[in-house]
Amino acid sequence: MNYKNEIAKKISAITNVNVNDLEGYIETPPNPEMGDFAFPCFKLAKELKKAPPAIAAELKEQLTTDEVIERIDVAGGYLNFFISKEGLVKNVIDEVLAKGDRYGSSDLGAGKNIVIDYSSPNIAKPFHIGHLRTTVIGGALYKMYKFLGYNVIGINHLGDWGMGISKTIAGYEMWKDEYSFDENAILSILAIYVRFNKLEKEDPTMTDKARDVLIRLENKDEETTKLWKWIIDVSLENYNKVYDLLGSEFDSFNGEAFYNDKMDRVVDELNAKGLLKDSEGAKVVEMPDDMPPCIIITSAGTTIYATRDLAALLYRIDNYNFEKALYVVGSEQSLHFKQVFKTLELMGYEKYAAACEHIPFGLVLDENGEKIGSRKGGALLTLEEILNESIEKSLKIIEEKNPDLENKEEVAKMVGVGAIIFNDLSNNRIKDEIFDWNQLLNFAGETGPYLQYTYVRTNSILRNANVDIDNVDASKLLDKEAIEVIKKLAEYPDVIISAVNKNEPSLISRHIIDVAQSFSRFYNEHQIICDDEETKKARVALAKAVGHVIKSGLGILGIRTPEKM
Ligand code: ARG
């Protein structure tokens, strides 16, 4: 039941004002005592040429109440609407139980392609905590759009070309005999990369060695290309372990190298439009305002990051004809994306340029507000190590709280990984994330484990009650606490839509916390397993509906839910 729409239709029938406009004006009063919905009549003052209180009084005269809208009050320039609580309860419970975990899903996005570029690490560098946010936020967006029926293309735009990987290859060529590559080859590769970078600081001739590798790669030298492929394979093998743990999904791993043979088109189209300008030996596209130019060809004659992103955009336009192209990348690349999108627009792809959006996010800080990630030796902790640590810590907690639980390891995985994901998504993405073990694994805090635990509790209520939930008597759920839960459940589908519109997964995480907390208040006030059969049935149905919405919300964020814990 879309109450705002019902109210808007009633007002439109009297005023002839467009229903959609009216619906947009309707508000939720700060205090439910004042009504469930409020219509601010000043929005019509101009059109109807009357003062808001007069409009309110006149509308009230002509509006009729029914089984949906029970009462209408005038409060100054506002009309306050009270919905029938019983109708609301019935609608929500019926709908959630009928749709289960799919409650809130729709086909709003049917036929529309959304490209999400996320994770996209630079090959041969450790996959560290800095990659967590793009991977987790991008993964949530991927599932959010899918839930609304969009056709989503998740792209891992691997940084598999350029000086970074060339340094690793150069280091390997010099030092391969000093390392073992039988087991955990990635660690040796990382060690070589770190060693090369350190040495390069004292010895600039190292840079020449890496440049030589890059030239060989560009000339398709067989041996070098083989090494390059091997390093990508070893890296991906390692990244995939993290992706498996996080449940990340990608439809394409086309990285920067994929566009090697697609760069000429970018240069040709820019030339044809007369957009390429010489600047200190480089070729650039000039940007409006104070924006620095977008470099397309460096003074060394090579293409760069931006050229590759433009080639990727042309490819994505041709192959995906996207409705939106999202780039989930840290805010430090904000200028880069502005330049790339502007260049695309200047090239004549205005519609697609307008559909591109950079989705930035804040840093990961420790509990003291310091940048996180260093081990004592200075090397970065890998994300795999952090996830495994979280799983271990969760296992310890489970062993203390519920030593007899079956498949403890599997549950610990869901809890440990879920805690990290939820912590990342629990605040507005642009804010810095605080990574504090005590907080993110706190079962009583606003955390992933708390939500999983709430779900498990609704589950055990269902098991213990052992009732058939059919024909729920809505009149048994009219107490203040139950209505609060019902309202939160009713808002869920709209929350998903807002979250998608703002590309903001935290709207969903905040909302399911609200659902869980309102259910806890209900649970503390009311006995679910009680003597009156009808009341018991209705309360168990409420618990079941809460469980569905929590599980659904967690699932969309990329978090699995155990049945017991
Ligand atoms: N590899 C880049 C980095 O780690 C991120 C790539 C983001 N995607 C893109 N299409 N530019 O900084």
XYZ file of C-alpha atoms and ligand atoms in Angstrom:
577
model
C 0.000 0.000 0.000
C 1.435 3.338 -1.052
C -0.166 5.685 1.471
C 1.392 8.853 0.105
C -0.052 8.015 -3.261
C -3.495 7.307 -1.781
C -3.490 10.647 0.014
C -2.205 12.468 -3.060
C -4.985 10.958 -5.165
C -7.611 12.180 -2.712
C -6.209 15.719 -2.721
C -5.777 15.715 -6.484
C -9.425 14.779 -6.993
C -10.371 17.996 -5.218
C -7.671 20.412 -6.376
C -6.818 19.025 -9.838
C -3.139 19.329 -8.946
C -0.901 16.587 -10.408
C -0.801 13.466 -8.195
C 2.960 13.016 -8.476
C 3.623 16.586 -7.406
C 1.296 16.220 -4.451
C 2.890 12.929 -3.466
C 6.265 14.634 -3.394
C 4.998 17.251 -0.932
C 3.744 14.764 1.648
C 5.876 14.535 4.777
C 6.184 12.282 7.799
C 5.466 14.279 10.985
C 8.293 14.258 13.529
C 5.992 12.777 16.153
C 3.535 9.966 15.314
C 0.975 11.480 17.736
C 0.530 14.247 15.178
C -0.389 11.814 12.448
C 1.251 9.321 10.104
C 1.499 11.695 7.165
C 1.246 15.442 6.809
C 0.382 17.582 3.826
C 1.902 21.104 3.950
C -0.808 23.270 2.390
C 1.526 26.200 1.697
C 2.716 24.195 -1.292
C -0.640 25.012 -2.908
C -0.963 28.614 -1.667
C 0.247 30.128 -4.933
C -1.829 27.909 -7.177
C -5.038 28.238 -5.192
C -4.369 31.872 -4.217
C -5.330 31.251 -0.602
C -3.637 31.186 2.779
C -2.453 27.709 3.891
C -4.800 27.456 6.943
C -7.773 28.269 4.722
C -6.704 25.615 2.214
C -6.293 23.087 5.033
C -9.765 23.837 6.398
C -11.424 23.645 2.978
C -9.702 20.416 2.013
C -10.642 18.856 5.335
C -14.315 19.679 4.628
C -14.229 17.858 1.310
C -11.975 14.898 2.120
C -13.611 11.716 3.319
C -12.167 9.058 5.578
C -12.315 5.355 4.728
C -10.731 2.018 5.666
C -7.286 3.340 4.668
C -7.361 6.866 6.116
C -9.079 6.876 9.465
C -8.886 10.480 10.535
C -7.827 13.841 9.125
C -6.878 16.805 11.359
C -6.159 20.404 10.552
C -3.086 21.801 12.306
C -2.420 25.367 11.148
C -1.364 25.149 7.521
C -1.011 21.385 7.669
C -3.412 18.528 7.104
C -2.478 15.551 9.259
C -3.548 12.095 8.139
C -4.006 9.128 10.446
C -3.978 5.807 8.657
C -5.884 2.778 9.810
C -3.336 0.889 11.876
C -5.056 -2.395 11.374
C -4.989 -1.982 7.610
C -1.337 -1.040 7.755
C -0.405 -4.056 9.864
C -2.311 -6.398 7.630
C -0.808 -5.020 4.430
C 2.747 -5.119 5.681
C 2.622 -8.552 7.276
C 0.881 -10.099 4.276
C 3.286 -8.569 1.820
C 6.498 -9.351 3.685
C 5.497 -12.920 4.382
C 4.396 -13.453 0.783
C 7.613 -12.044 -0.714
C 10.054 -13.237 1.951
C 13.633 -12.148 1.294
C 12.468 -10.582 -1.993
C 10.261 -8.042 -0.218
C 11.316 -4.615 -1.523
C 12.674 -5.971 -4.801
C 11.165 -4.769 -8.072
C 11.645 -4.523 -11.818
C 12.088 -0.770 -11.721
C 15.374 -1.072 -13.602
C 14.297 -3.668 -16.159
C 16.100 -3.258 -19.462
C 18.582 -0.715 -18.101
C 22.301 -1.397 -17.964
C 24.388 -0.172 -15.053
C 28.166 -0.478 -15.278
C 29.937 -0.560 -11.924
C 33.733 -0.271 -12.006
C 35.029 -1.349 -8.617
C 37.811 -3.001 -6.656
C 40.217 -2.640 -9.608
C 43.507 -3.172 -7.731
C 46.919 -2.610 -9.255
C 48.400 -6.004 -10.025
C 51.346 -7.240 -7.961
C 50.747 -4.788 -5.174
C 49.373 -6.344 -1.993
C 45.601 -6.384 -1.726
C 45.494 -4.415 1.484
C 42.933 -2.657 3.637
C 42.960 0.285 1.232
C 41.113 -1.915 -1.272
C 38.447 -2.918 1.189
C 36.166 0.051 0.701
C 35.920 0.057 -3.091
C 35.386 -3.712 -3.077
C 32.709 -3.657 -0.386
C 30.865 -0.505 -1.481
C 30.985 -1.559 -5.131
C 29.775 -5.034 -4.181
C 26.814 -3.580 -2.275
C 25.887 -1.267 -5.163
C 26.060 -4.257 -7.494
C 23.499 -6.146 -5.409
C 21.332 -3.074 -4.740
C 20.817 -2.334 -8.428
C 20.165 -6.019 -9.146
C 17.512 -6.077 -6.407
C 15.664 -3.371 -8.335
C 15.848 -5.342 -11.559
C 18.664 -3.474 -13.299
C 21.040 -5.363 -15.521
C 24.331 -4.798 -13.723
C 27.799 -5.249 -15.200
C 30.477 -5.408 -12.517
C 33.900 -4.601 -13.917
C 37.224 -5.139 -12.220
C 39.377 -2.649 -14.131
C 42.648 -4.268 -13.083
C 45.739 -2.086 -13.039
C 47.651 -4.648 -15.070
C 49.742 -2.372 -17.260
C 52.366 0.316 -16.831
C 55.295 1.012 -14.552
C 53.927 -0.769 -11.469
C 53.890 -4.235 -12.910
C 57.044 -3.486 -14.927
C 58.931 -2.838 -11.695
C 57.922 -6.216 -10.370
C 59.045 -7.889 -13.561
C 62.374 -6.030 -13.508
C 62.919 -7.085 -9.890
C 62.022 -10.674 -10.691
C 64.539 -10.764 -13.517
C 67.299 -9.602 -11.163
C 66.502 -11.570 -8.034
C 64.394 -14.586 -8.920
C 66.999 -17.025 -7.582
C 66.773 -15.558 -4.111
C 63.077 -16.368 -3.693
C 60.888 -19.434 -3.811
C 57.751 -19.426 -5.928
C 56.440 -22.905 -5.184
C 54.011 -22.053 -2.452
C 52.518 -18.640 -1.899
C 54.279 -17.171 -4.897
C 52.354 -13.963 -4.318
C 54.320 -13.245 -1.135
C 57.618 -13.507 -3.004
C 56.258 -11.316 -5.787
C 55.146 -8.733 -3.265
C 58.511 -8.862 -1.520
C 60.226 -8.211 -4.840
C 57.949 -5.262 -5.544
C 58.605 -3.744 -2.119
C 62.371 -4.317 -2.464
C 62.444 -2.733 -5.901
C 60.642 0.390 -4.718
C 62.979 0.800 -1.775
C 66.049 0.414 -3.940
C 64.658 2.775 -6.566
C 64.646 5.587 -3.999
C 68.431 5.355 -3.660
C 69.217 4.243 -7.192
C 67.329 5.993 -9.994
C 68.797 3.651 -12.630
C 66.249 1.157 -11.337
C 63.539 3.220 -12.978
C 65.310 2.761 -16.311
C 65.246 -0.997 -15.809
C 61.475 -0.898 -15.275
C 61.024 1.373 -18.294
C 62.984 -1.128 -20.356
C 60.568 -3.849 -19.262
C 57.598 -1.708 -20.237
C 59.074 -1.115 -23.685
C 59.581 -4.859 -24.110
C 55.965 -5.421 -23.043
C 54.757 -2.840 -25.526
C 56.786 -4.575 -28.245
C 55.149 -7.869 -27.268
C 58.453 -9.527 -26.354
C 57.559 -13.174 -25.778
C 59.526 -13.916 -22.589
C 58.490 -10.681 -20.898
C 54.858 -11.175 -21.856
C 54.963 -14.671 -20.374
C 56.258 -13.294 -17.094
C 53.632 -10.577 -17.151
C 50.833 -13.134 -17.606
C 52.225 -15.312 -14.847
C 52.301 -12.410 -12.375
C 48.700 -11.548 -13.219
C 47.625 -15.163 -12.701
C 49.388 -15.430 -9.366
C 47.944 -12.104 -8.225
C 44.415 -12.972 -9.301
C 44.635 -16.297 -7.551
C 45.322 -14.359 -4.371
C 42.693 -11.677 -4.995
C 40.113 -14.353 -5.681
C 40.589 -15.711 -2.170
C 39.554 -12.318 -0.836
C 36.717 -12.017 -3.364
C 35.432 -15.446 -2.331
C 35.456 -14.449 1.325
C 33.705 -11.165 0.569
C 31.307 -12.696 -1.960
C 32.354 -10.128 -4.588
C 30.924 -10.661 -8.062
C 32.449 -9.430 -11.319
C 31.251 -9.903 -14.855
C 34.502 -8.736 -16.382
C 38.146 -8.567 -15.424
C 39.094 -6.441 -18.415
C 41.897 -4.367 -16.982
C 44.009 -1.582 -18.406
C 45.965 -3.921 -20.706
C 42.734 -4.950 -22.419
C 42.616 -1.491 -23.981
C 46.127 -1.553 -25.476
C 44.751 -2.007 -28.977
C 41.859 0.394 -28.379
C 43.823 3.559 -27.714
C 44.245 4.692 -31.298
C 40.551 5.325 -31.562
C 40.683 7.716 -28.606
C 43.554 9.656 -30.156
C 41.941 9.626 -33.618
C 38.572 10.868 -32.388
C 40.219 13.573 -30.294
C 42.272 14.655 -33.296
C 39.293 14.639 -35.603
C 37.474 16.954 -33.210
C 40.566 19.162 -32.958
C 40.733 18.627 -29.227
C 44.362 17.503 -28.871
C 46.735 20.353 -28.051
C 50.543 20.271 -27.744
C 51.737 21.174 -24.294
C 55.393 20.860 -23.262
C 55.872 17.875 -25.532
C 52.718 16.150 -24.322
C 49.316 16.010 -25.992
C 46.486 17.235 -23.831
C 42.824 18.178 -23.867
C 42.231 21.586 -22.359
C 39.651 21.755 -19.602
C 37.261 24.596 -18.762
C 37.486 26.721 -15.610
C 40.570 26.164 -13.494
C 40.799 22.471 -14.184
C 44.266 21.304 -15.276
C 44.380 19.772 -18.779
C 43.737 16.085 -19.297
C 46.944 14.444 -20.524
C 46.358 11.920 -23.296
C 49.916 11.285 -24.571
C 52.867 11.961 -22.257
C 56.026 13.734 -23.379
C 57.620 10.260 -23.560
C 55.052 9.411 -26.215
C 53.089 6.877 -24.158
C 49.400 6.748 -23.357
C 48.415 7.000 -19.708
C 45.746 6.186 -17.119
C 43.269 8.727 -18.518
C 43.736 7.506 -22.106
C 42.910 4.001 -20.927
C 39.847 5.166 -19.073
C 38.622 6.933 -22.211
C 39.215 3.806 -24.293
C 37.332 1.828 -21.641
C 34.454 4.303 -21.775
C 34.127 4.050 -25.560
C 34.175 0.268 -25.194
C 31.526 0.370 -22.464
C 29.330 2.678 -24.532
C 29.506 0.297 -27.494
C 29.028 -2.886 -25.517
C 26.763 -1.921 -22.665
C 24.913 1.214 -23.811
C 24.788 2.133 -20.146
C 22.155 4.052 -18.235
C 24.786 4.830 -15.617
C 28.510 4.139 -15.299
C 29.708 4.239 -11.703
C 33.345 4.394 -10.616
C 33.841 3.345 -7.010
C 37.271 4.839 -6.399
C 38.825 6.859 -3.553
C 38.331 10.622 -3.463
C 41.986 11.257 -4.341
C 41.081 10.404 -7.951
C 38.273 12.908 -8.135
C 40.149 15.267 -10.501
C 41.063 12.360 -12.782
C 37.415 11.394 -13.232
C 36.308 14.994 -13.737
C 38.853 15.310 -16.543
C 37.919 12.000 -18.143
C 34.168 12.667 -18.047
C 34.681 16.206 -19.371
C 36.834 14.908 -22.224
C 34.147 12.370 -23.130
C 31.613 15.190 -23.221
C 33.848 17.340 -25.445
C 34.240 14.361 -27.777
C 30.499 14.560 -28.388
C 29.239 11.835 -26.056
C 27.274 14.252 -23.871
C 24.551 11.794 -22.932
C 27.045 9.186 -21.757
C 29.264 11.723 -20.034
C 26.262 12.829 -17.994
C 25.609 9.198 -17.074
C 29.097 8.762 -15.573
C 29.518 9.206 -11.877
C 32.518 8.976 -9.586
C 31.522 7.356 -6.270
C 34.173 8.443 -3.744
C 34.557 7.312 -0.136
C 36.547 8.175 2.987
C 39.689 6.602 4.435
C 40.014 3.673 6.836
C 41.364 4.892 10.206
C 42.170 3.029 13.391
C 40.517 3.796 16.726
C 42.979 6.668 17.292
C 42.183 8.238 13.965
C 45.481 7.158 12.389
C 45.715 5.673 8.901
C 45.520 1.949 9.372
C 47.356 -0.963 7.891
C 51.000 -1.057 8.911
C 52.594 -3.983 10.610
C 55.597 -3.219 12.809
C 58.006 -3.762 9.940
C 56.128 -1.196 7.884
C 54.652 -3.680 5.415
C 50.944 -3.408 4.857
C 48.665 -6.010 6.345
C 46.940 -7.853 3.534
C 43.179 -7.862 3.450
C 43.207 -11.641 3.555
C 45.069 -11.524 6.873
C 42.602 -9.015 8.288
C 39.591 -11.076 7.220
C 41.135 -14.230 8.667
C 41.852 -12.443 11.920
C 38.226 -11.388 12.105
C 37.078 -14.954 11.463
C 39.371 -16.228 14.224
C 38.147 -13.651 16.700
C 34.547 -14.542 15.847
C 35.254 -18.220 16.349
C 36.591 -17.449 19.821
C 33.448 -15.517 20.725
C 31.230 -18.312 19.411
C 33.212 -20.892 21.333
C 32.607 -18.918 24.521
C 28.946 -18.216 23.928
C 27.718 -21.333 22.194
C 30.311 -24.129 22.339
C 27.871 -26.774 21.071
C 26.977 -24.965 17.863
C 27.259 -27.084 14.715
C 29.528 -25.933 11.873
C 31.150 -23.266 14.039
C 33.821 -22.566 11.415
C 31.279 -21.715 8.753
C 29.321 -19.475 11.120
C 32.526 -17.774 12.251
C 33.252 -17.006 8.612
C 29.860 -15.368 8.137
C 30.193 -13.397 11.368
C 33.825 -12.368 10.956
C 33.529 -11.290 7.346
C 30.070 -9.809 7.920
C 31.409 -7.671 10.766
C 34.066 -6.149 8.510
C 31.657 -5.524 5.642
C 28.989 -3.982 7.877
C 31.500 -1.715 9.577
C 32.530 -0.442 6.170
C 28.952 0.243 5.103
C 27.434 1.494 8.329
C 28.123 5.193 7.823
C 27.794 7.607 4.964
C 30.473 6.394 2.552
C 32.209 9.761 2.275
C 33.019 9.680 5.993
C 36.226 8.055 7.157
C 35.687 4.531 8.444
C 36.896 3.711 11.947
C 38.348 0.230 12.099
C 38.179 -0.847 15.723
C 38.046 -4.564 16.498
C 36.179 -4.049 19.774
C 33.510 -2.047 18.097
C 32.956 -3.948 14.884
C 32.637 -7.323 16.608
C 30.461 -6.044 19.452
C 27.340 -8.236 19.419
C 25.381 -5.551 21.286
C 26.497 -2.598 19.168
C 25.198 -1.377 15.835
C 27.109 -4.066 14.010
C 26.870 -6.920 11.556
C 26.997 -9.565 14.309
C 24.179 -7.769 16.166
C 21.967 -7.983 13.067
C 22.884 -11.600 12.408
C 22.105 -12.349 16.035
C 18.735 -10.594 15.814
C 17.909 -12.674 12.748
C 18.920 -15.868 14.546
C 16.685 -14.866 17.462
C 13.648 -14.438 15.191
C 14.484 -17.860 13.840
C 14.501 -19.498 17.226
C 11.215 -17.765 18.067
C 9.721 -19.458 14.993
C 11.118 -22.824 16.025
C 9.928 -22.577 19.619
C 6.478 -21.249 18.788
C 5.756 -24.004 16.330
C 2.591 -22.377 14.922
C 1.213 -22.143 11.402
C 1.232 -18.535 10.386
C -1.863 -18.072 8.286
C -4.615 -15.481 8.605
C -2.791 -13.198 10.978
C -5.208 -11.181 13.123
C -3.868 -7.659 12.610
C -5.796 -6.332 15.607
C -3.297 -8.183 17.817
C -0.432 -5.989 16.659
C -1.755 -2.538 17.445
C 0.403 -1.741 20.477
C 2.886 1.104 20.153
C 5.955 -1.135 19.909
C 4.481 -3.407 17.236
C 3.377 -0.418 15.142
C 6.860 1.012 15.328
C 8.282 -2.225 13.911
C 5.584 -2.390 11.250
C 6.326 1.149 10.111
C 10.019 0.368 9.732
C 9.166 -2.718 7.691
C 6.787 -0.659 5.561
C 9.526 1.866 4.751
C 12.021 -0.742 3.582
C 11.156 -0.753 -0.162
C 11.474 3.053 -0.312
C 14.765 2.910 1.562
C 16.204 0.602 -1.099
C 15.139 3.011 -3.829
C 16.693 6.012 -2.056
C 19.862 4.031 -1.430
C 20.108 3.268 -5.151
C 19.320 6.861 -6.136
C 22.071 8.168 -3.878
C 24.439 5.225 -4.390
C 24.548 5.052 -0.622
C 24.466 1.537 0.912
C 24.532 3.002 4.428
C 20.869 3.991 4.084
C 20.115 0.266 4.055
C 22.474 -0.581 6.922
C 21.043 2.220 9.081
C 17.529 1.094 8.287
C 17.978 -2.553 9.183
C 19.583 -1.436 12.449
C 16.373 0.548 13.079
C 14.305 -2.528 12.252
C 16.339 -4.673 14.661
C 16.274 -2.098 17.451
C 12.533 -1.517 17.160
C 12.046 -5.278 17.271
C 14.198 -5.509 20.406
C 11.983 -2.903 22.077
C 8.922 -4.906 21.089
C 10.488 -8.114 22.332
C 11.351 -6.565 25.701
C 7.799 -5.304 26.235
C 5.762 -8.230 24.974
C 5.759 -11.950 25.509
C 5.766 -13.583 22.093
C 5.014 -17.092 23.225
C 1.825 -16.257 25.179
C -1.430 -17.959 26.106
C -3.710 -16.321 23.570
C -3.206 -18.338 20.368
C -4.149 -15.487 17.995
C -1.838 -13.016 19.732
C 0.969 -15.532 19.692
C 0.451 -16.207 16.007
C 0.461 -12.499 15.172
C 3.624 -11.832 17.180
C 5.415 -14.795 15.657
C 4.413 -13.472 12.225
C 5.934 -10.118 13.140
C 9.167 -11.821 14.188
C 9.238 -13.745 10.940
C 8.737 -10.575 8.894
C 11.536 -8.851 10.808
C 13.792 -11.817 10.074
C 13.047 -11.602 6.345
C 13.875 -7.909 6.148
C 17.104 -8.197 8.156
C 18.253 -11.140 6.076
C 17.322 -9.349 2.869
C 19.112 -6.143 3.872
C 22.230 -7.975 4.999
C 22.219 -9.996 1.785
C 22.079 -6.838 -0.328
C 25.044 -5.461 1.590
C 26.918 -8.682 0.836
C 26.608 -10.269 4.275
C 25.469 -13.847 4.804
C 23.224 -14.801 7.696
C 23.610 -18.009 9.689
C 20.434 -19.822 10.781
C 21.923 -20.450 14.229
C 24.828 -18.908 16.084
N 43.758 0.703 -10.372
C 43.351 1.978 -9.845
C 43.954 2.175 -8.457
O 44.205 1.210 -7.765
C 41.861 2.107 -9.721
C 41.113 1.959 -11.031
C 39.731 2.507 -10.963
N 38.983 2.359 -12.173
C 39.188 3.084 -13.290
N 38.465 2.813 -14.330
N 40.042 4.058 -13.338
O 44.158 3.292 -8.081
